[in-house]
């Protein structure tokens, strides 16, 4: 929105969406929570079934376990992401949102993530810290394993070196961040790719 790009928030049921955060609230989230534009959009999200994906240049899949609980295995969501990507669209994802990309197949039968340089929420972090998922036991799969299995050129976040937490594969039009605080990076890079596409 700050870059002059019109956005839409879409959810399975539409309407008002819950806003929550933990101790790691980012500056970007604080700014959004004070934005009348964002609050209007998040109070009136569109139903996914109302979205014509051909009208969009990009999709950003946010993080959180809602991606597993509400969208994993949703055929409409899978079709929308693949259709947008195959129509030269841009895909951004962060945190647990990247799990939605792992099982997707293109019309060629190849996995969408094959040969894409990307990152994701790391297994070690899930197993060590994430009590919400019972350290990954409640998840249908660990996305790191699934992405590797399906051919992604996966770069895992290195806590000591502080690398591989945000990755842009400009050629393949995919932007990923390992954690929720990578939202600003993902949004900025998606906006840049949209600008390049339009010029």
mmCIF file of N, CA and C in Angstrom, residues 86-134:
data_model
loop_
_atom_site.group_PDB
_atom_site.id
_atom_site.type_symbol
_atom_site.label_atom_id
_atom_site.label_comp_id
_atom_site.label_asym_id
_atom_site.label_seq_id
_atom_site.Cartn_x
_atom_site.Cartn_y
_atom_site.Cartn_z
ATOM 1 N N UNK A 86 1.759 -19.523 -12.886
ATOM 2 C CA UNK A 86 1.908 -19.908 -14.294
ATOM 3 C C UNK A 86 1.528 -18.773 -15.239
ATOM 4 N N UNK A 87 0.825 -17.767 -14.745
ATOM 5 C CA UNK A 87 0.498 -16.588 -15.542
ATOM 6 C C UNK A 87 1.503 -15.461 -15.288
ATOM 7 N N UNK A 88 2.735 -15.850 -14.925
ATOM 8 C CA UNK A 88 3.830 -14.907 -14.711
ATOM 9 C C UNK A 88 3.654 -14.062 -13.455
ATOM 10 N N UNK A 89 2.870 -14.555 -12.499
ATOM 11 C CA UNK A 89 2.660 -13.843 -11.249
ATOM 12 C C UNK A 89 3.801 -14.059 -10.265
ATOM 13 N N UNK A 90 3.761 -13.300 -9.199
ATOM 14 C CA UNK A 90 4.810 -13.292 -8.180
ATOM 15 C C UNK A 90 4.247 -13.893 -6.898
ATOM 16 N N UNK A 91 5.039 -14.735 -6.250
ATOM 17 C CA UNK A 91 4.596 -15.389 -5.017
ATOM 18 C C UNK A 91 5.565 -15.053 -3.894
ATOM 19 N N UNK A 92 5.010 -14.568 -2.785
ATOM 20 C CA UNK A 92 5.789 -14.316 -1.588
ATOM 21 C C UNK A 92 5.217 -15.123 -0.446
ATOM 22 N N UNK A 93 6.067 -15.599 0.445
ATOM 23 C CA UNK A 93 5.578 -16.327 1.614
ATOM 24 C C UNK A 93 6.560 -16.163 2.751
ATOM 25 N N UNK A 94 6.051 -16.326 3.962
ATOM 26 C CA UNK A 94 6.916 -16.208 5.123
ATOM 27 C C UNK A 94 6.468 -17.148 6.218
ATOM 28 N N UNK A 95 7.427 -17.522 7.057
ATOM 29 C CA UNK A 95 7.124 -18.412 8.167
ATOM 30 C C UNK A 95 6.452 -19.684 7.698
ATOM 31 N N UNK A 96 5.400 -20.064 8.412
ATOM 32 C CA UNK A 96 4.694 -21.304 8.093
ATOM 33 C C UNK A 96 3.873 -21.218 6.808
ATOM 34 N N UNK A 97 3.729 -20.020 6.266
ATOM 35 C CA UNK A 97 3.013 -19.884 4.997
ATOM 36 C C UNK A 97 3.690 -20.613 3.857
ATOM 37 N N UNK A 98 5.006 -20.760 3.925
ATOM 38 C CA UNK A 98 5.741 -21.430 2.852
ATOM 39 C C UNK A 98 5.357 -22.901 2.734
ATOM 40 N N UNK A 99 4.792 -23.460 3.798
ATOM 41 C CA UNK A 99 4.340 -24.859 3.744
ATOM 42 C C UNK A 99 3.298 -25.071 2.652
ATOM 43 N N UNK A 100 2.517 -24.031 2.332
ATOM 44 C CA UNK A 100 1.495 -24.178 1.289
ATOM 45 C C UNK A 100 2.114 -24.426 -0.082
ATOM 46 N N UNK A 101 3.333 -23.936 -0.283
ATOM 47 C CA UNK A 101 3.974 -24.091 -1.589
ATOM 48 C C UNK A 101 4.541 -25.488 -1.805
ATOM 49 N N UNK A 102 4.901 -26.149 -0.720
ATOM 50 C CA UNK A 102 5.639 -27.419 -0.820
ATOM 51 C C UNK A 102 4.963 -28.478 -1.689
ATOM 52 N N UNK A 103 3.654 -28.742 -1.531
ATOM 53 C CA UNK A 103 3.053 -29.835 -2.302
ATOM 54 C C UNK A 103 2.496 -29.444 -3.670
ATOM 55 N N UNK A 104 2.559 -28.160 -4.036
ATOM 56 C CA UNK A 104 1.895 -27.703 -5.260
ATOM 57 C C UNK A 104 2.599 -28.186 -6.515
ATOM 58 N N UNK A 105 1.795 -28.607 -7.493
ATOM 59 C CA UNK A 105 2.339 -29.042 -8.776
ATOM 60 C C UNK A 105 1.850 -28.129 -9.890
ATOM 61 N N UNK A 106 2.747 -27.834 -10.818
ATOM 62 C CA UNK A 106 2.406 -27.049 -11.995
ATOM 63 C C UNK A 106 1.660 -27.918 -12.991
ATOM 64 N N UNK A 107 1.151 -27.308 -14.056
ATOM 65 C CA UNK A 107 0.414 -28.071 -15.071
ATOM 66 C C UNK A 107 1.322 -29.075 -15.782
ATOM 67 N N UNK A 108 2.632 -28.872 -15.695
ATOM 68 C CA UNK A 108 3.592 -29.807 -16.305
ATOM 69 C C UNK A 108 3.756 -31.073 -15.462
ATOM 70 N N UNK A 109 3.251 -31.027 -14.221
ATOM 71 C CA UNK A 109 3.412 -32.149 -13.312
ATOM 72 C C UNK A 109 4.592 -31.982 -12.379
ATOM 73 N N UNK A 110 5.429 -30.964 -12.624
ATOM 74 C CA UNK A 110 6.563 -30.711 -11.746
ATOM 75 C C UNK A 110 6.113 -29.920 -10.524
ATOM 76 N N UNK A 111 6.837 -30.084 -9.434
ATOM 77 C CA UNK A 111 6.537 -29.300 -8.245
ATOM 78 C C UNK A 111 6.879 -27.836 -8.479
ATOM 79 N N UNK A 112 6.025 -26.965 -8.012
ATOM 80 C CA UNK A 112 6.241 -25.528 -8.152
ATOM 81 C C UNK A 112 7.584 -25.103 -7.581
ATOM 82 N N UNK A 113 7.998 -25.703 -6.467
ATOM 83 C CA UNK A 113 9.223 -25.284 -5.780
ATOM 84 C C UNK A 113 10.500 -25.857 -6.392
ATOM 85 N N UNK A 114 10.382 -26.729 -7.369
ATOM 86 C CA UNK A 114 11.563 -27.381 -7.947
ATOM 87 C C UNK A 114 12.547 -26.345 -8.483
ATOM 88 N N UNK A 115 13.787 -26.439 -8.024
ATOM 89 C CA UNK A 115 14.893 -25.586 -8.458
ATOM 90 C C UNK A 115 14.739 -24.118 -8.062
ATOM 91 N N UNK A 116 13.818 -23.811 -7.173
ATOM 92 C CA UNK A 116 13.669 -22.436 -6.699
ATOM 93 C C UNK A 116 14.534 -22.246 -5.460
ATOM 94 N N UNK A 117 15.326 -21.180 -5.458
ATOM 95 C CA UNK A 117 16.144 -20.853 -4.294
ATOM 96 C C UNK A 117 15.256 -20.156 -3.280
ATOM 97 N N UNK A 118 15.166 -20.747 -2.092
ATOM 98 C CA UNK A 118 14.223 -20.244 -1.100
ATOM 99 C C UNK A 118 14.642 -20.640 0.301
ATOM 100 N N UNK A 119 13.899 -20.130 1.281
ATOM 101 C CA UNK A 119 14.108 -20.508 2.667
ATOM 102 C C UNK A 119 12.756 -20.854 3.274
ATOM 103 N N UNK A 120 12.776 -21.318 4.517
ATOM 104 C CA UNK A 120 11.525 -21.643 5.204
ATOM 105 C C UNK A 120 11.771 -21.693 6.706
ATOM 106 N N UNK A 121 10.697 -21.813 7.454
ATOM 107 C CA UNK A 121 10.821 -21.970 8.895
ATOM 108 C C UNK A 121 11.578 -23.271 9.148
ATOM 109 N N UNK A 122 12.703 -23.220 9.859
ATOM 110 C CA UNK A 122 13.570 -24.395 9.963
ATOM 111 C C UNK A 122 13.066 -25.467 10.934
ATOM 112 N N UNK A 123 13.379 -26.702 10.608
ATOM 113 C CA UNK A 123 13.010 -27.830 11.482
ATOM 114 C C UNK A 123 13.535 -27.649 12.894
ATOM 115 N N UNK A 124 14.796 -27.202 13.011
ATOM 116 C CA UNK A 124 15.383 -27.113 14.340
ATOM 117 C C UNK A 124 14.606 -26.143 15.222
ATOM 118 N N UNK A 125 14.091 -25.086 14.622
ATOM 119 C CA UNK A 125 13.327 -24.111 15.391
ATOM 120 C C UNK A 125 11.977 -24.688 15.806
ATOM 121 N N UNK A 126 11.345 -25.396 14.871
ATOM 122 C CA UNK A 126 10.050 -26.029 15.162
ATOM 123 C C UNK A 126 10.187 -27.007 16.318
ATOM 124 N N UNK A 127 11.204 -27.847 16.242
ATOM 125 C CA UNK A 127 11.383 -28.903 17.237
ATOM 126 C C UNK A 127 11.806 -28.364 18.596
ATOM 127 N N UNK A 128 12.564 -27.283 18.592
ATOM 128 C CA UNK A 128 13.096 -26.765 19.845
ATOM 129 C C UNK A 128 12.121 -25.829 20.575
ATOM 130 N N UNK A 129 11.432 -24.971 19.825
ATOM 131 C CA UNK A 129 10.711 -23.877 20.468
ATOM 132 C C UNK A 129 9.189 -23.899 20.336
ATOM 133 N N UNK A 130 8.646 -24.533 19.313
ATOM 134 C CA UNK A 130 7.247 -24.299 18.974
ATOM 135 C C UNK A 130 6.280 -25.220 19.731
ATOM 136 N N UNK A 131 5.863 -24.739 20.894
ATOM 137 C CA UNK A 131 4.937 -25.520 21.721
ATOM 138 C C UNK A 131 3.547 -25.599 21.085
ATOM 139 N N UNK A 132 3.174 -24.590 20.269
ATOM 140 C CA UNK A 132 1.856 -24.588 19.617
ATOM 141 C C UNK A 132 1.650 -25.832 18.756
ATOM 142 N N UNK A 133 2.736 -26.311 18.149
ATOM 143 C CA UNK A 133 2.654 -27.488 17.283
ATOM 144 C C UNK A 133 3.136 -28.746 17.996
ATOM 145 N N UNK A 134 3.291 -28.659 19.319
ATOM 146 C CA UNK A 134 3.896 -29.736 20.101
ATOM 147 C C UNK A 134 5.221 -30.121 19.464
#
